[in-house]
PDB file of C-alpha atoms in Angstrom:
ATOM      1  CA  UNK N   1      -5.287 -12.725   6.955  1.00 96.00           C
ATOM      2  CA  UNK N   2      -5.007  -9.492   8.781  1.00 98.00           C
ATOM      3  CA  UNK N   3      -6.555  -6.506   6.736  1.00 98.00           C
ATOM      4  CA  UNK N   4      -5.001  -3.014   7.327  1.00 98.00           C
ATOM      5  CA  UNK N   5      -7.157  -0.059   6.437  1.00 98.00           C
ATOM      6  CA  UNK N   6      -5.534   3.477   6.138  1.00 98.00           C
ATOM      7  CA  UNK N   7      -7.553   6.611   6.256  1.00 97.00           C
ATOM      8  CA  UNK N   8      -7.857   8.833   4.672  1.00 97.00           C
ATOM      9  CA  UNK N   9      -6.605   8.035   1.224  1.00 98.00           C
ATOM     10  CA  UNK N  10      -5.545  11.324   0.571  1.00 98.00           C
ATOM     11  CA  UNK N  11      -4.643  14.112   3.019  1.00 98.00           C
ATOM     12  CA  UNK N  12      -4.166  17.834   2.165  1.00 97.00           C
ATOM     13  CA  UNK N  13      -2.227  19.911   4.598  1.00 97.00           C
ATOM     14  CA  UNK N  14      -0.275  23.148   4.448  1.00 97.00           C
ATOM     15  CA  UNK N  15       3.560  23.161   5.284  1.00 96.00           C
ATOM     16  CA  UNK N  16       4.116  23.874   8.781  1.00 97.00           C
ATOM     17  CA  UNK N  17       0.820  22.385   9.782  1.00 97.00           C
ATOM     18  CA  UNK N  18       0.368  18.973  11.537  1.00 98.00           C
ATOM     19  CA  UNK N  19      -0.737  15.944   9.742  1.00 98.00           C
ATOM     20  CA  UNK N  20      -2.661  13.043  11.392  1.00 98.00           C
ATOM     21  CA  UNK N  21      -2.845   9.647   9.461  1.00 98.00           C
ATOM     22  CA  UNK N  22      -4.691   6.561  10.684  1.00 98.00           C
ATOM     23  CA  UNK N  23      -4.125   2.808  10.337  1.00 98.00           C
ATOM     24  CA  UNK N  24      -6.765   0.226  11.480  1.00 98.00           C
ATOM     25  CA  UNK N  25      -6.065  -3.562  11.819  1.00 98.00           C
ATOM     26  CA  UNK N  26      -8.925  -6.067  11.279  1.00 98.00           C
ATOM     27  CA  UNK N  27      -7.814  -7.722  14.535  1.00 98.00           C
ATOM     28  CA  UNK N  28      -5.248  -6.877  17.179  1.00 98.00           C
ATOM     29  CA  UNK N  29      -1.703  -6.711  16.161  1.00 98.00           C
ATOM     30  CA  UNK N  30      -0.464  -5.634  19.687  1.00 97.00           C
ATOM     31  CA  UNK N  31       2.303  -2.972  19.104  1.00 97.00           C
ATOM     32  CA  UNK N  32       3.769  -4.902  15.990  1.00 97.00           C
ATOM     33  CA  UNK N  33       3.157  -2.301  13.567  1.00 98.00           C
ATOM     34  CA  UNK N  34       5.583  -0.280  11.182  1.00 98.00           C
ATOM     35  CA  UNK N  35       5.194   2.957   9.238  1.00 98.00           C
ATOM     36  CA  UNK N  36       6.988   3.621   5.799  1.00 98.00           C
ATOM     37  CA  UNK N  37       7.239   6.624   3.685  1.00 98.00           C
ATOM     38  CA  UNK N  38       7.471   6.398   0.018  1.00 98.00           C
ATOM     39  CA  UNK N  39       8.267   9.218  -2.550  1.00 98.00           C
ATOM     40  CA  UNK N  40       7.650   8.860  -6.262  1.00 96.00           C
ATOM     41  CA  UNK N  41      10.272   6.587  -8.026  1.00 96.00           C
ATOM     42  CA  UNK N  42      11.897   5.621  -4.687  1.00 97.00           C
ATOM     43  CA  UNK N  43      11.663   2.614  -2.424  1.00 98.00           C
ATOM     44  CA  UNK N  44       9.800   2.665   1.027  1.00 98.00           C
ATOM     45  CA  UNK N  45      11.828   4.054   3.895  1.00 98.00           C
ATOM     46  CA  UNK N  46      10.971   2.788   7.445  1.00 97.00           C
ATOM     47  CA  UNK N  47       9.935   5.444   9.748  1.00 98.00           C
ATOM     48  CA  UNK N  48       8.670   3.863  12.683  1.00 98.00           C
ATOM     49  CA  UNK N  49       8.414   0.305  14.226  1.00 97.00           C
ATOM     50  CA  UNK N  50       7.028  -1.192  17.374  1.00 96.00           C
ATOM     51  CA  UNK N  51       4.053   1.253  16.719  1.00 98.00           C
ATOM     52  CA  UNK N  52       6.082   4.274  18.266  1.00 98.00           C
ATOM     53  CA  UNK N  53       9.794   4.002  18.044  1.00 97.00           C
ATOM     54  CA  UNK N  54      11.362   5.997  15.314  1.00 97.00           C
ATOM     55  CA  UNK N  55      13.921   4.422  13.074  1.00 96.00           C
ATOM     56  CA  UNK N  56      17.493   5.557  12.750  1.00 94.00           C
ATOM     57  CA  UNK N  57      18.017   9.109  11.559  1.00 96.00           C
ATOM     58  CA  UNK N  58      14.141   9.694  11.382  1.00 98.00           C
ATOM     59  CA  UNK N  59      13.180  13.467  12.433  1.00 98.00           C
ATOM     60  CA  UNK N  60      11.505  13.898  15.829  1.00 98.00           C
ATOM     61  CA  UNK N  61       8.597  15.655  13.922  1.00 98.00           C
ATOM     62  CA  UNK N  62       7.485  12.162  13.072  1.00 98.00           C
ATOM     63  CA  UNK N  63       5.737  10.023  15.908  1.00 98.00           C
ATOM     64  CA  UNK N  64       3.589   6.825  15.936  1.00 98.00           C
ATOM     65  CA  UNK N  65       1.156   5.758  18.618  1.00 98.00           C
ATOM     66  CA  UNK N  66      -1.534   3.237  19.303  1.00 98.00           C
ATOM     67  CA  UNK N  67      -1.785  -0.370  19.832  1.00 98.00           C
ATOM     68  CA  UNK N  68      -4.157  -3.035  19.200  1.00 98.00           C
ATOM     69  CA  UNK N  69      -6.240  -2.184  16.311  1.00 98.00           C
ATOM     70  CA  UNK N  70      -5.888   1.599  16.115  1.00 98.00           C
ATOM     71  CA  UNK N  71      -2.708   3.322  15.069  1.00 98.00           C
ATOM     72  CA  UNK N  72      -1.785   6.903  14.249  1.00 98.00           C
ATOM     73  CA  UNK N  73       1.251   8.466  12.513  1.00 98.00           C
ATOM     74  CA  UNK N  74       1.686  12.130  13.451  1.00 98.00           C
ATOM     75  CA  UNK N  75       3.711  14.615  11.535  1.00 98.00           C
ATOM     76  CA  UNK N  76       4.250  17.893  12.896  1.00 97.00           C
ATOM     77  CA  UNK N  77       5.493  21.113  11.392  1.00 95.00           C
ATOM     78  CA  UNK N  78       5.348  19.518   7.749  1.00 97.00           C
ATOM     79  CA  UNK N  79       8.233  20.143   5.739  1.00 97.00           C
ATOM     80  CA  UNK N  80       8.298  20.011   1.891  1.00 96.00           C
ATOM     81  CA  UNK N  81       9.893  16.726   1.831  1.00 97.00           C
ATOM     82  CA  UNK N  82       7.390  15.147   4.001  1.00 97.00           C
ATOM     83  CA  UNK N  83       4.903  15.155   1.260  1.00 96.00           C
ATOM     84  CA  UNK N  84       4.666  11.407   0.129  1.00 98.00           C
ATOM     85  CA  UNK N  85       2.750   8.250   0.466  1.00 98.00           C
ATOM     86  CA  UNK N  86       2.685   6.598   3.689  1.00 98.00           C
ATOM     87  CA  UNK N  87       2.221   2.934   4.399  1.00 98.00           C
ATOM     88  CA  UNK N  88       1.440   0.948   7.670  1.00 98.00           C
ATOM     89  CA  UNK N  89       2.525  -2.845   7.971  1.00 98.00           C
ATOM     90  CA  UNK N  90       1.531  -5.203  10.480  1.00 98.00           C
ATOM     91  CA  UNK N  91       4.044  -7.984  11.691  1.00 97.00           C
ATOM     92  CA  UNK N  92       2.010  -9.695  14.588  1.00 97.00           C
ATOM     93  CA  UNK N  93       0.241 -12.323  12.645  1.00 96.00           C
ATOM     94  CA  UNK N  94       2.180 -13.734   9.640  1.00 96.00           C
ATOM     95  CA  UNK N  95       2.490 -14.920   7.007  1.00 97.00           C
ATOM     96  CA  UNK N  96       1.247 -12.905   5.401  1.00 97.00           C
ATOM     97  CA  UNK N  97       2.875  -9.734   6.220  1.00 98.00           C
ATOM     98  CA  UNK N  98       0.137  -7.070   5.367  1.00 98.00           C
ATOM     99  CA  UNK N  99       0.409  -3.550   4.403  1.00 98.00           C
ATOM    100  CA  UNK N 100      -2.552  -0.694   4.256  1.00 98.00           C
ATOM    101  CA  UNK N 101      -3.452   0.648   0.935  1.00 98.00           C
ATOM    102  CA  UNK N 102      -1.452   3.988   1.758  1.00 98.00           C
ATOM    103  CA  UNK N 103      -2.402   7.520   2.624  1.00 98.00           C
ATOM    104  CA  UNK N 104      -1.096  10.425   0.190  1.00 98.00           C
ATOM    105  CA  UNK N 105       0.027  13.448   1.874  1.00 98.00           C
ATOM    106  CA  UNK N 106      -0.280  16.256  -0.510  1.00 97.00           C
ATOM    107  CA  UNK N 107       0.300  19.939  -0.176  1.00 93.00           C
ATOM    108  CA  UNK N 108      -2.607  22.175   0.332  1.00 93.00           C
TER     109      UNK N 108
ATOM    110  CA  UNK O   1      27.081   1.483   3.808  1.00 88.00           C
ATOM    111  CA  UNK O   2      24.306  -0.926   4.124  1.00 90.00           C
ATOM    112  CA  UNK O   3      22.852  -1.508   0.702  1.00 95.00           C
ATOM    113  CA  UNK O   4      20.641  -3.852  -1.270  1.00 97.00           C
ATOM    114  CA  UNK O   5      20.593  -3.798  -5.208  1.00 97.00           C
ATOM    115  CA  UNK O   6      18.082  -5.608  -7.276  1.00 97.00           C
ATOM    116  CA  UNK O   7      18.450  -6.647 -11.025  1.00 98.00           C
ATOM    117  CA  UNK O   8      17.038  -8.993 -13.380  1.00 98.00           C
ATOM    118  CA  UNK O   9      13.860  -7.328 -14.292  1.00 97.00           C
ATOM    119  CA  UNK O  10      12.559  -6.696 -17.794  1.00 97.00           C
ATOM    120  CA  UNK O  11       9.920  -7.477 -20.375  1.00 98.00           C
ATOM    121  CA  UNK O  12       8.682 -11.082 -20.288  1.00 98.00           C
ATOM    122  CA  UNK O  13       5.838 -12.632 -22.191  1.00 98.00           C
ATOM    123  CA  UNK O  14       2.845 -14.337 -20.208  1.00 98.00           C
ATOM    124  CA  UNK O  15       3.865 -17.770 -19.217  1.00 98.00           C
ATOM    125  CA  UNK O  16       7.495 -17.155 -19.157  1.00 98.00           C
ATOM    126  CA  UNK O  17      10.152 -17.075 -16.286  1.00 98.00           C
ATOM    127  CA  UNK O  18      12.380 -14.496 -14.874  1.00 98.00           C
ATOM    128  CA  UNK O  19      14.882 -14.647 -11.984  1.00 98.00           C
ATOM    129  CA  UNK O  20      15.538 -11.604  -9.826  1.00 98.00           C
ATOM    130  CA  UNK O  21      18.605 -10.991  -8.043  1.00 98.00           C
ATOM    131  CA  UNK O  22      19.412  -8.825  -4.958  1.00 98.00           C
ATOM    132  CA  UNK O  23      22.918  -8.223  -4.000  1.00 97.00           C
ATOM    133  CA  UNK O  24      23.889  -7.089  -0.599  1.00 96.00           C
ATOM    134  CA  UNK O  25      26.755  -4.965   0.520  1.00 94.00           C
ATOM    135  CA  UNK O  26      27.910  -3.597   3.944  1.00 92.00           C
ATOM    136  CA  UNK O  27      26.375  -6.600   5.666  1.00 90.00           C
ATOM    137  CA  UNK O  28      26.267 -10.479   5.528  1.00 91.00           C
ATOM    138  CA  UNK O  29      22.827 -11.348   3.990  1.00 89.00           C
ATOM    139  CA  UNK O  30      22.813 -14.614   5.413  1.00 87.00           C
ATOM    140  CA  UNK O  31      22.635 -13.366   8.851  1.00 89.00           C
ATOM    141  CA  UNK O  32      19.335 -11.722   8.188  1.00 92.00           C
ATOM    142  CA  UNK O  33      15.722 -12.628   7.489  1.00 94.00           C
ATOM    143  CA  UNK O  34      14.967 -11.571   4.015  1.00 95.00           C
ATOM    144  CA  UNK O  35      11.851 -10.742   1.946  1.00 97.00           C
ATOM    145  CA  UNK O  36      10.461  -9.769  -1.413  1.00 98.00           C
ATOM    146  CA  UNK O  37       7.706  -7.135  -1.770  1.00 98.00           C
ATOM    147  CA  UNK O  38       6.164  -5.768  -4.966  1.00 98.00           C
ATOM    148  CA  UNK O  39       4.180  -2.792  -6.065  1.00 98.00           C
ATOM    149  CA  UNK O  40       2.137  -2.879  -9.064  1.00 98.00           C
ATOM    150  CA  UNK O  41       2.146   0.385 -10.981  1.00 97.00           C
ATOM    151  CA  UNK O  42       0.141   3.063  -9.216  1.00 96.00           C
ATOM    152  CA  UNK O  43      -0.865   0.572  -6.399  1.00 97.00           C
ATOM    153  CA  UNK O  44       0.234  -0.176  -2.780  1.00 98.00           C
ATOM    154  CA  UNK O  45       2.762  -2.813  -1.552  1.00 98.00           C
ATOM    155  CA  UNK O  46       2.198  -6.502  -1.533  1.00 98.00           C
ATOM    156  CA  UNK O  47       4.362  -8.862   0.683  1.00 98.00           C
ATOM    157  CA  UNK O  48       5.474 -11.867  -1.470  1.00 98.00           C
ATOM    158  CA  UNK O  49       7.923 -14.239   0.343  1.00 98.00           C
ATOM    159  CA  UNK O  50      10.074 -14.734   3.300  1.00 97.00           C
ATOM    160  CA  UNK O  51      13.331 -16.599   3.853  1.00 95.00           C
ATOM    161  CA  UNK O  52      14.632 -17.052   7.513  1.00 91.00           C
ATOM    162  CA  UNK O  53      18.371 -16.463   8.280  1.00 86.00           C
ATOM    163  CA  UNK O  54      19.300 -19.839   9.387  1.00 77.00           C
ATOM    164  CA  UNK O  55      17.923 -22.121   6.451  1.00 71.00           C
ATOM    165  CA  UNK O  56      14.629 -22.455   8.463  1.00 80.00           C
ATOM    166  CA  UNK O  57      11.048 -21.545   7.233  1.00 91.00           C
ATOM    167  CA  UNK O  58      10.360 -20.122   3.824  1.00 96.00           C
ATOM    168  CA  UNK O  59       6.954 -18.630   3.323  1.00 97.00           C
ATOM    169  CA  UNK O  60       4.901 -17.271   0.295  1.00 98.00           C
ATOM    170  CA  UNK O  61       1.755 -15.318  -0.328  1.00 98.00           C
ATOM    171  CA  UNK O  62      -0.781 -17.152  -1.844  1.00 98.00           C
ATOM    172  CA  UNK O  63      -0.673 -14.999  -5.065  1.00 98.00           C
ATOM    173  CA  UNK O  64       2.727 -16.477  -5.976  1.00 98.00           C
ATOM    174  CA  UNK O  65       2.892 -19.698  -3.976  1.00 98.00           C
ATOM    175  CA  UNK O  66       3.833 -22.748  -6.362  1.00 98.00           C
ATOM    176  CA  UNK O  67       5.081 -20.287  -9.075  1.00 98.00           C
ATOM    177  CA  UNK O  68       7.690 -18.187  -7.381  1.00 98.00           C
ATOM    178  CA  UNK O  69      10.833 -19.485  -5.448  1.00 98.00           C
ATOM    179  CA  UNK O  70      13.028 -17.592  -3.015  1.00 97.00           C
ATOM    180  CA  UNK O  71      16.496 -18.734  -2.539  1.00 95.00           C
ATOM    181  CA  UNK O  72      19.932 -17.371  -1.530  1.00 94.00           C
ATOM    182  CA  UNK O  73      23.506 -17.962  -2.352  1.00 93.00           C
ATOM    183  CA  UNK O  74      25.785 -17.082   0.703  1.00 90.00           C
ATOM    184  CA  UNK O  75      29.082 -17.020  -1.178  1.00 93.00           C
ATOM    185  CA  UNK O  76      27.667 -14.339  -3.533  1.00 95.00           C
ATOM    186  CA  UNK O  77      25.811 -12.491  -0.668  1.00 95.00           C
ATOM    187  CA  UNK O  78      22.707 -12.367  -2.820  1.00 96.00           C
ATOM    188  CA  UNK O  79      19.025 -13.290  -2.745  1.00 96.00           C
ATOM    189  CA  UNK O  80      17.128 -14.639  -5.525  1.00 97.00           C
ATOM    190  CA  UNK O  81      13.519 -14.751  -6.577  1.00 98.00           C
ATOM    191  CA  UNK O  82      12.738 -17.255  -9.305  1.00 98.00           C
ATOM    192  CA  UNK O  83       9.503 -16.303 -10.956  1.00 98.00           C
ATOM    193  CA  UNK O  84       7.715 -18.883 -13.188  1.00 98.00           C
ATOM    194  CA  UNK O  85       4.238 -19.066 -15.079  1.00 98.00           C
ATOM    195  CA  UNK O  86       4.100 -15.328 -15.062  1.00 98.00           C
ATOM    196  CA  UNK O  87       0.862 -13.277 -15.584  1.00 98.00           C
ATOM    197  CA  UNK O  88      -0.092  -9.884 -16.565  1.00 98.00           C
ATOM    198  CA  UNK O  89      -1.065  -9.218 -13.041  1.00 98.00           C
ATOM    199  CA  UNK O  90       2.594  -9.809 -12.029  1.00 98.00           C
ATOM    200  CA  UNK O  91       3.647  -6.625 -13.540  1.00 98.00           C
ATOM    201  CA  UNK O  92       5.206  -4.745 -10.535  1.00 98.00           C
ATOM    202  CA  UNK O  93       8.222  -3.178  -9.310  1.00 98.00           C
ATOM    203  CA  UNK O  94       9.953  -5.881  -7.215  1.00 98.00           C
ATOM    204  CA  UNK O  95      11.912  -4.952  -3.978  1.00 98.00           C
ATOM    205  CA  UNK O  96      13.913  -7.168  -1.575  1.00 98.00           C
ATOM    206  CA  UNK O  97      13.964  -6.053   1.964  1.00 97.00           C
ATOM    207  CA  UNK O  98      15.899  -7.036   4.842  1.00 96.00           C
ATOM    208  CA  UNK O  99      14.414  -7.560   8.349  1.00 94.00           C
ATOM    209  CA  UNK O 100      16.190  -5.986  11.317  1.00 82.00           C
ATOM    210  CA  UNK O 101      18.748  -7.930  13.012  1.00 77.00           C
ATOM    211  CA  UNK O 102      16.570  -8.811  15.832  1.00 74.00           C
ATOM    212  CA  UNK O 103      15.003 -12.294  15.688  1.00 70.00           C
ATOM    213  CA  UNK O 104      11.312 -11.983  14.439  1.00 73.00           C
ATOM    214  CA  UNK O 105      11.520  -8.160  14.152  1.00 88.00           C
ATOM    215  CA  UNK O 106       9.165  -8.099  11.214  1.00 94.00           C
ATOM    216  CA  UNK O 107       9.792  -4.615   9.944  1.00 97.00           C
ATOM    217  CA  UNK O 108      11.574  -4.039   6.699  1.00 97.00           C
ATOM    218  CA  UNK O 109      14.900  -1.864   6.561  1.00 95.00           C
ATOM    219  CA  UNK O 110      16.727  -1.386   4.322  1.00 94.00           C
ATOM    220  CA  UNK O 111      14.931  -2.019   1.002  1.00 97.00           C
ATOM    221  CA  UNK O 112      16.661  -2.249  -2.365  1.00 97.00           C
ATOM    222  CA  UNK O 113      15.683   0.289  -5.014  1.00 97.00           C
ATOM    223  CA  UNK O 114      13.542  -2.093  -6.928  1.00 98.00           C
ATOM    224  CA  UNK O 115      13.330  -3.617 -10.341  1.00 98.00           C
ATOM    225  CA  UNK O 116      10.767  -3.434 -12.945  1.00 98.00           C
ATOM    226  CA  UNK O 117       9.152  -6.611 -14.211  1.00 98.00           C
ATOM    227  CA  UNK O 118       6.553  -6.125 -17.184  1.00 98.00           C
ATOM    228  CA  UNK O 119       4.548  -9.154 -18.213  1.00 98.00           C
ATOM    229  CA  UNK O 120       3.106  -8.413 -21.576  1.00 97.00           C
ATOM    230  CA  UNK O 121       2.848 -10.069 -25.053  1.00 95.00           C
TER     231      UNK O 121
END
């Protein structure tokens, strides 16, 4: 089973600033990585798939990068609605599909 | 609008059973690879089960293998999760999620709103 590790667990950033979230896989997942955003009481929402392709309707301030074992989600010009929990998920070696433990992006 | 709506959650005693439903609208569920994912209170996401679109492979996480069964009713455009021998650690919000209409895509979109299952005496 591939273990996904996200860092940091909590990230405090001011509105308008840039946030950089990391996700590391225990072995290569190529570019088969997705990012999700989850707000309290809501279901996760797909942001990025294929490590760097934005899902339909996702603003351009969200970008994903990386391949192999190291991935990054970058959010520039943080808006109030961006403060949430973010999860990465690998779909290269499955079953099982595996998720990271999440990074909480909070307002500084 | 493409939408998934779960139902069937509730309070159940340890050792009990529950069947969750996931009704699809705006798309034909049988044409998509479908999954169940859960989230324990205050915790992260855990993938549970996968069903192929063409009646092919079905997979389960080790944590639920032998206790949970995924199934689909094409006439009702619905996905199900039969949960038996429930334990306290099965307490979670359960989501159904579709994979993209690309064979072997692996990412989940859309998700249902979730249904809460509480296992307690």
